[in-house]
């Protein structure tokens, strides 16, 4: 089993996204890349990436969803933490072997087609934990980004190689002219 | 002001570190690098890095600290999220300009000599947020790591350059012999 790759996001339940942004964007200076209506999750989500992870501000849009109940019972605050894994099925099996209770014993499809599974806070001592496996689509977006970086490195490498060649040619020419002397 | 660098850690209050590790280590597979007694914070902390960030499990060791009160009132769960910044003083000034209430209006010294400041959950809509500036010491550790990586890259680069040189010499030799023909 390959290890957990990283924290993917920390989700924060808010009762008003604009008011929350006064802190997260105006105060803390995080950038809001997009605000998405997630009808499947009865919520609006604002995405604020930082480093390799994201802060997600989640505002419930109905009264009877999990986030709406959380907001009513506990008020706004940190709702869950999500970890990125390579093979969500292996993780689910391992958690079950350790008698850890899952909310989703089989992965469900999240926004953007990603595979997700929530672990029950009862088995994590009060923390709602989400597992998240990258979709092929997202993998391709990341690969495209990596390729672009590799291309830039190759261009820089070619420039460096051209410099080495020019230097060597110069050296060879002076070497040749020395031979001629 | 340089942007927030990344999530540094998510702190989780637990009532028993060993029991909590049954999920975080045995189930989720995170590695525990060390468990530290932090008497200044009246707690024992277990560090579980993943990607560039850490999960920190915090167990209070007295009854009257902030984490002990949190545990008594809300039960175990996510306690705070910490962001790494370059210049904590600039952030404190900017937050104050935005009328965001801080718990520490001046940075305080955390474990390992780091500069930290907590922002009051009242101004963040229920989330306790910590800011954290790397110490010179930690910077030096990271720089040493980066230098080691750079050295390895240079060695690989030198090997590649030696290969290019060998190829060019070969090319030159065949070129010279062609000229002789």
Short mmCIF file of N, CA, C and O in Angstrom, two decimals, chain A residues 60-148:
data_model
loop_
_atom_site.label_atom_id
_atom_site.label_comp_id
_atom_site.label_asym_id
_atom_site.label_seq_id
_atom_site.Cartn_x
_atom_site.Cartn_y
_atom_site.Cartn_z
N UNK A 60 -24.00 25.30 3.44
CA UNK A 60 -25.13 24.45 3.08
C UNK A 60 -26.23 25.25 2.38
O UNK A 60 -26.44 26.43 2.69
N UNK A 61 -26.91 24.62 1.43
CA UNK A 61 -27.99 25.31 0.70
C UNK A 61 -29.37 24.71 1.05
O UNK A 61 -30.37 25.19 0.56
N UNK A 62 -29.38 23.63 1.84
CA UNK A 62 -30.65 23.09 2.32
C UNK A 62 -30.55 22.95 3.85
O UNK A 62 -29.48 23.20 4.42
N UNK A 63 -31.63 22.53 4.49
CA UNK A 63 -31.62 22.44 5.95
C UNK A 63 -31.35 21.04 6.48
O UNK A 63 -31.17 20.86 7.69
N UNK A 64 -31.35 20.04 5.58
CA UNK A 64 -31.31 18.67 6.10
C UNK A 64 -30.07 17.88 5.66
O UNK A 64 -30.04 16.66 5.78
N UNK A 65 -29.05 18.56 5.15
CA UNK A 65 -27.83 17.84 4.77
C UNK A 65 -26.93 17.67 6.00
O UNK A 65 -27.18 18.29 7.05
N UNK A 66 -25.89 16.88 5.85
CA UNK A 66 -24.93 16.68 6.94
C UNK A 66 -24.28 17.99 7.36
O UNK A 66 -24.17 18.28 8.56
N UNK A 67 -23.86 18.81 6.40
CA UNK A 67 -23.21 20.08 6.75
C UNK A 67 -24.20 21.03 7.40
O UNK A 67 -23.84 21.80 8.29
N UNK A 68 -25.47 21.00 6.95
CA UNK A 68 -26.49 21.88 7.55
C UNK A 68 -26.72 21.49 9.01
O UNK A 68 -26.79 22.36 9.89
N UNK A 69 -26.77 20.17 9.27
CA UNK A 69 -26.97 19.72 10.67
C UNK A 69 -25.75 20.09 11.53
O UNK A 69 -25.90 20.53 12.66
N UNK A 70 -24.55 19.91 10.94
CA UNK A 70 -23.32 20.30 11.65
C UNK A 70 -23.38 21.78 12.04
O UNK A 70 -23.11 22.17 13.17
N UNK A 71 -23.77 22.62 11.07
CA UNK A 71 -23.83 24.07 11.29
C UNK A 71 -24.85 24.41 12.37
O UNK A 71 -24.59 25.24 13.25
N UNK A 72 -26.01 23.76 12.32
CA UNK A 72 -27.06 24.03 13.32
C UNK A 72 -26.63 23.58 14.72
O UNK A 72 -26.92 24.25 15.70
N UNK A 73 -25.94 22.42 14.78
CA UNK A 73 -25.61 21.87 16.09
C UNK A 73 -24.35 22.48 16.71
O UNK A 73 -24.30 22.72 17.91
N UNK A 74 -23.32 22.71 15.86
CA UNK A 74 -22.02 23.11 16.42
C UNK A 74 -21.61 24.51 16.01
O UNK A 74 -20.60 25.02 16.49
N UNK A 75 -22.33 25.12 15.07
CA UNK A 75 -21.93 26.42 14.57
C UNK A 75 -20.85 26.26 13.51
O UNK A 75 -20.37 25.15 13.26
N UNK A 76 -20.43 27.37 12.87
CA UNK A 76 -19.41 27.27 11.83
C UNK A 76 -18.08 26.78 12.42
O UNK A 76 -17.80 27.01 13.59
N UNK A 77 -17.28 26.11 11.57
CA UNK A 77 -15.98 25.62 12.03
C UNK A 77 -15.45 24.53 11.11
O UNK A 77 -16.07 24.21 10.09
N UNK A 78 -14.33 23.94 11.51
CA UNK A 78 -13.73 22.88 10.70
C UNK A 78 -14.66 21.67 10.66
O UNK A 78 -15.08 21.18 11.71
N UNK A 79 -14.93 21.18 9.48
CA UNK A 79 -15.89 20.10 9.30
C UNK A 79 -15.21 18.76 9.05
O UNK A 79 -15.52 17.76 9.67
N UNK A 80 -14.28 18.73 8.11
CA UNK A 80 -13.55 17.48 7.88
C UNK A 80 -12.19 17.74 7.26
O UNK A 80 -11.90 18.84 6.77
N UNK A 81 -11.35 16.70 7.30
CA UNK A 81 -10.02 16.77 6.68
C UNK A 81 -9.96 15.65 5.65
O UNK A 81 -10.42 14.53 5.90
N UNK A 82 -9.42 15.98 4.47
CA UNK A 82 -9.39 15.02 3.38
C UNK A 82 -7.96 14.67 2.99
O UNK A 82 -7.13 15.56 2.81
N UNK A 83 -7.70 13.37 2.88
CA UNK A 83 -6.37 12.89 2.50
C UNK A 83 -6.42 12.26 1.11
O UNK A 83 -7.37 11.55 0.78
N UNK A 84 -5.38 12.54 0.34
CA UNK A 84 -5.27 12.00 -1.02
C UNK A 84 -4.54 10.67 -0.97
O UNK A 84 -3.46 10.57 -0.39
N UNK A 85 -5.14 9.65 -1.58
CA UNK A 85 -4.50 8.32 -1.61
C UNK A 85 -4.47 7.82 -3.05
O UNK A 85 -5.19 8.31 -3.92
N UNK A 86 -3.60 6.83 -3.28
CA UNK A 86 -3.47 6.28 -4.62
C UNK A 86 -4.56 5.27 -4.93
O UNK A 86 -5.08 5.22 -6.03
N UNK A 87 -4.85 4.41 -3.95
CA UNK A 87 -5.78 3.31 -4.21
C UNK A 87 -6.78 3.23 -3.07
O UNK A 87 -6.53 2.63 -2.03
N UNK A 88 -7.89 3.87 -3.27
CA UNK A 88 -8.88 4.02 -2.19
C UNK A 88 -9.42 2.65 -1.75
O UNK A 88 -9.73 2.46 -0.56
N UNK A 89 -9.50 1.69 -2.66
CA UNK A 89 -10.04 0.37 -2.31
C UNK A 89 -9.14 -0.34 -1.29
O UNK A 89 -9.61 -0.98 -0.35
N UNK A 90 -7.82 -0.22 -1.48
CA UNK A 90 -6.87 -0.81 -0.53
C UNK A 90 -7.04 -0.18 0.85
O UNK A 90 -6.98 -0.87 1.87
N UNK A 91 -7.23 1.14 0.87
CA UNK A 91 -7.40 1.83 2.15
C UNK A 91 -8.68 1.39 2.85
O UNK A 91 -8.69 1.16 4.05
N UNK A 92 -9.76 1.29 2.07
CA UNK A 92 -11.04 0.87 2.67
C UNK A 92 -10.88 -0.53 3.27
O UNK A 92 -11.30 -0.78 4.41
N UNK A 93 -10.23 -1.44 2.54
CA UNK A 93 -10.04 -2.81 3.04
C UNK A 93 -9.21 -2.79 4.32
O UNK A 93 -9.54 -3.46 5.31
N UNK A 94 -8.13 -2.01 4.33
CA UNK A 94 -7.25 -1.97 5.50
C UNK A 94 -7.96 -1.39 6.72
O UNK A 94 -7.78 -1.86 7.84
N UNK A 95 -8.77 -0.35 6.50
CA UNK A 95 -9.51 0.24 7.60
C UNK A 95 -10.51 -0.76 8.17
O UNK A 95 -10.64 -0.91 9.38
N UNK A 96 -11.19 -1.48 7.26
CA UNK A 96 -12.15 -2.49 7.72
C UNK A 96 -11.46 -3.59 8.52
O UNK A 96 -11.97 -4.04 9.54
N UNK A 97 -10.28 -4.00 8.06
CA UNK A 97 -9.50 -5.01 8.79
C UNK A 97 -9.17 -4.55 10.20
O UNK A 97 -9.03 -5.35 11.12
N UNK A 98 -9.01 -3.22 10.36
CA UNK A 98 -8.69 -2.66 11.67
C UNK A 98 -9.96 -2.28 12.45
O UNK A 98 -9.87 -1.52 13.42
N UNK A 99 -11.12 -2.79 11.99
CA UNK A 99 -12.40 -2.51 12.68
C UNK A 99 -12.71 -1.02 12.76
O UNK A 99 -13.27 -0.55 13.75
N UNK A 100 -12.28 -0.28 11.75
CA UNK A 100 -12.60 1.14 11.72
C UNK A 100 -13.86 1.33 10.88
O UNK A 100 -13.94 0.83 9.76
N UNK A 101 -14.83 2.03 11.46
CA UNK A 101 -16.14 2.15 10.83
C UNK A 101 -16.12 3.23 9.74
O UNK A 101 -15.67 4.36 9.96
N UNK A 102 -16.58 2.86 8.56
CA UNK A 102 -16.64 3.82 7.45
C UNK A 102 -18.08 4.27 7.24
O UNK A 102 -19.04 3.51 7.48
N UNK A 103 -18.26 5.51 6.77
CA UNK A 103 -19.59 5.95 6.35
C UNK A 103 -19.87 5.35 4.96
O UNK A 103 -20.96 4.94 4.66
N UNK A 104 -18.80 5.31 4.13
CA UNK A 104 -18.92 4.70 2.80
C UNK A 104 -18.04 3.47 2.72
O UNK A 104 -16.82 3.58 2.59
N UNK A 105 -18.68 2.28 2.79
CA UNK A 105 -17.89 1.05 2.70
C UNK A 105 -17.43 0.80 1.27
O UNK A 105 -16.54 -0.01 1.02
N UNK A 106 -18.09 1.49 0.34
CA UNK A 106 -17.61 1.48 -1.05
C UNK A 106 -17.44 2.93 -1.47
O UNK A 106 -18.20 3.80 -1.04
N UNK A 107 -16.44 3.22 -2.32
CA UNK A 107 -16.23 4.62 -2.71
C UNK A 107 -17.45 5.16 -3.45
O UNK A 107 -18.11 4.42 -4.18
N UNK A 108 -17.75 6.43 -3.23
CA UNK A 108 -18.82 7.10 -3.97
C UNK A 108 -18.17 8.14 -4.89
O UNK A 108 -17.01 8.50 -4.74
N UNK A 109 -18.97 8.57 -5.87
CA UNK A 109 -18.45 9.52 -6.85
C UNK A 109 -18.69 10.94 -6.34
O UNK A 109 -19.83 11.33 -6.09
N UNK A 110 -17.63 11.70 -6.18
CA UNK A 110 -17.74 13.10 -5.76
C UNK A 110 -17.76 14.03 -6.97
O UNK A 110 -17.82 13.57 -8.11
N UNK A 111 -17.68 15.35 -6.70
CA UNK A 111 -17.62 16.32 -7.80
C UNK A 111 -16.42 16.03 -8.68
O UNK A 111 -15.36 15.66 -8.20
N UNK A 112 -16.61 16.21 -10.00
CA UNK A 112 -15.51 16.00 -10.94
C UNK A 112 -15.19 14.52 -11.14
O UNK A 112 -14.15 14.19 -11.70
N UNK A 113 -16.07 13.62 -10.67
CA UNK A 113 -15.87 12.20 -10.91
C UNK A 113 -14.89 11.52 -9.99
O UNK A 113 -14.57 10.34 -10.14
N UNK A 114 -14.38 12.26 -8.99
CA UNK A 114 -13.39 11.64 -8.09
C UNK A 114 -14.04 10.58 -7.21
O UNK A 114 -15.24 10.63 -6.92
N UNK A 115 -13.22 9.63 -6.74
CA UNK A 115 -13.69 8.59 -5.84
C UNK A 115 -13.42 9.02 -4.40
O UNK A 115 -12.28 9.34 -4.05
N UNK A 116 -14.47 9.02 -3.58
CA UNK A 116 -14.30 9.44 -2.20
C UNK A 116 -14.94 8.44 -1.25
O UNK A 116 -15.84 7.68 -1.63
N UNK A 117 -14.46 8.44 -0.02
CA UNK A 117 -15.08 7.64 1.04
C UNK A 117 -14.86 8.37 2.35
O UNK A 117 -13.75 8.86 2.62
N UNK A 118 -15.92 8.46 3.16
CA UNK A 118 -15.80 9.11 4.47
C UNK A 118 -15.67 8.04 5.55
O UNK A 118 -16.28 6.97 5.48
N UNK A 119 -14.84 8.36 6.54
CA UNK A 119 -14.64 7.48 7.69
C UNK A 119 -15.45 8.06 8.84
O UNK A 119 -15.46 9.28 9.03
N UNK A 120 -16.10 7.21 9.60
CA UNK A 120 -16.99 7.70 10.66
C UNK A 120 -16.20 8.29 11.83
O UNK A 120 -15.25 7.67 12.30
N UNK A 121 -16.60 9.47 12.32
CA UNK A 121 -15.88 10.13 13.42
C UNK A 121 -15.82 9.27 14.68
O UNK A 121 -14.92 9.45 15.51
N UNK A 122 -16.74 8.34 14.80
CA UNK A 122 -16.75 7.42 15.94
C UNK A 122 -15.43 6.63 16.01
O UNK A 122 -14.94 6.32 17.10
N UNK A 123 -14.88 6.30 14.85
CA UNK A 123 -13.66 5.49 14.81
C UNK A 123 -12.39 6.32 14.71
O UNK A 123 -11.29 5.78 14.67
N UNK A 124 -12.55 7.64 14.63
CA UNK A 124 -11.36 8.49 14.47
C UNK A 124 -11.26 9.44 15.67
O UNK A 124 -10.50 10.40 15.61
N UNK A 125 -12.03 9.19 16.70
CA UNK A 125 -12.04 10.05 17.89
C UNK A 125 -12.47 11.47 17.52
O UNK A 125 -11.76 12.43 17.79
N UNK A 126 -13.60 11.57 16.85
CA UNK A 126 -14.23 12.88 16.67
C UNK A 126 -13.89 13.63 15.41
O UNK A 126 -14.35 14.76 15.22
N UNK A 127 -13.05 13.05 14.54
CA UNK A 127 -12.67 13.77 13.32
C UNK A 127 -13.34 13.11 12.11
O UNK A 127 -13.19 11.90 11.91
N UNK A 128 -14.06 13.89 11.34
CA UNK A 128 -14.61 13.35 10.10
C UNK A 128 -13.49 13.37 9.06
O UNK A 128 -12.93 14.43 8.76
N UNK A 129 -13.13 12.19 8.55
CA UNK A 129 -12.00 12.06 7.63
C UNK A 129 -12.50 11.57 6.28
O UNK A 129 -13.29 10.62 6.20
N UNK A 130 -12.06 12.24 5.23
CA UNK A 130 -12.41 11.85 3.86
C UNK A 130 -11.17 11.29 3.17
O UNK A 130 -10.07 11.82 3.34
N UNK A 131 -11.34 10.21 2.43
CA UNK A 131 -10.28 9.71 1.55
C UNK A 131 -10.65 10.06 0.13
O UNK A 131 -11.83 10.08 -0.23
N UNK A 132 -9.65 10.28 -0.70
CA UNK A 132 -9.91 10.85 -2.00
C UNK A 132 -8.87 10.31 -2.98
O UNK A 132 -7.67 10.45 -2.78
N UNK A 133 -9.35 9.64 -4.02
CA UNK A 133 -8.43 9.13 -5.04
C UNK A 133 -8.57 9.99 -6.29
O UNK A 133 -9.66 10.22 -6.78
N UNK A 134 -7.43 10.43 -6.81
CA UNK A 134 -7.42 11.25 -8.02
C UNK A 134 -8.10 10.52 -9.17
O UNK A 134 -7.86 9.33 -9.38
N UNK A 135 -8.91 11.22 -9.94
CA UNK A 135 -9.49 10.62 -11.15
C UNK A 135 -8.46 10.65 -12.27
O UNK A 135 -7.47 11.38 -12.22
N UNK A 136 -8.70 9.84 -13.31
CA UNK A 136 -7.84 9.85 -14.49
C UNK A 136 -7.77 11.27 -15.06
O UNK A 136 -6.70 11.73 -15.46
N UNK A 137 -8.92 11.94 -15.08
CA UNK A 137 -8.99 13.29 -15.62
C UNK A 137 -8.06 14.24 -14.86
O UNK A 137 -7.25 14.96 -15.45
N UNK A 138 -8.16 14.20 -13.53
CA UNK A 138 -7.31 15.07 -12.73
C UNK A 138 -5.85 14.68 -12.86
O UNK A 138 -4.96 15.52 -12.90
N UNK A 139 -5.60 13.35 -12.94
CA UNK A 139 -4.24 12.87 -13.15
C UNK A 139 -3.67 13.46 -14.43
O UNK A 139 -2.51 13.89 -14.48
N UNK A 140 -4.53 13.46 -15.49
CA UNK A 140 -4.07 13.99 -16.77
C UNK A 140 -3.76 15.48 -16.70
O UNK A 140 -2.78 15.94 -17.27
N UNK A 141 -4.61 16.21 -15.94
CA UNK A 141 -4.34 17.65 -15.78
C UNK A 141 -2.98 17.84 -15.09
O UNK A 141 -2.16 18.63 -15.52
N UNK A 142 -2.74 17.04 -14.03
CA UNK A 142 -1.45 17.16 -13.33
C UNK A 142 -0.28 16.73 -14.21
O UNK A 142 0.78 17.34 -14.18
N UNK A 143 -0.50 15.66 -14.99
CA UNK A 143 0.55 15.18 -15.90
C UNK A 143 0.87 16.26 -16.93
O UNK A 143 2.05 16.50 -17.24
N UNK A 144 -0.19 16.91 -17.46
CA UNK A 144 0.02 17.97 -18.45
C UNK A 144 0.86 19.09 -17.85
O UNK A 144 1.79 19.59 -18.48
N UNK A 145 0.55 19.42 -16.56
CA UNK A 145 1.32 20.45 -15.87
C UNK A 145 2.78 20.02 -15.73
O UNK A 145 3.71 20.78 -15.97
N UNK A 146 2.98 18.74 -15.34
CA UNK A 146 4.34 18.20 -15.15
C UNK A 146 5.09 18.21 -16.48
O UNK A 146 6.27 18.55 -16.54
N UNK A 147 4.37 17.84 -17.58
CA UNK A 147 5.01 17.82 -18.89
C UNK A 147 5.46 19.22 -19.30
O UNK A 147 6.52 19.39 -19.85
N UNK A 148 4.59 20.21 -19.01
CA UNK A 148 4.92 21.59 -19.35
C UNK A 148 6.20 22.01 -18.62
O UNK A 148 7.11 22.59 -19.20
#
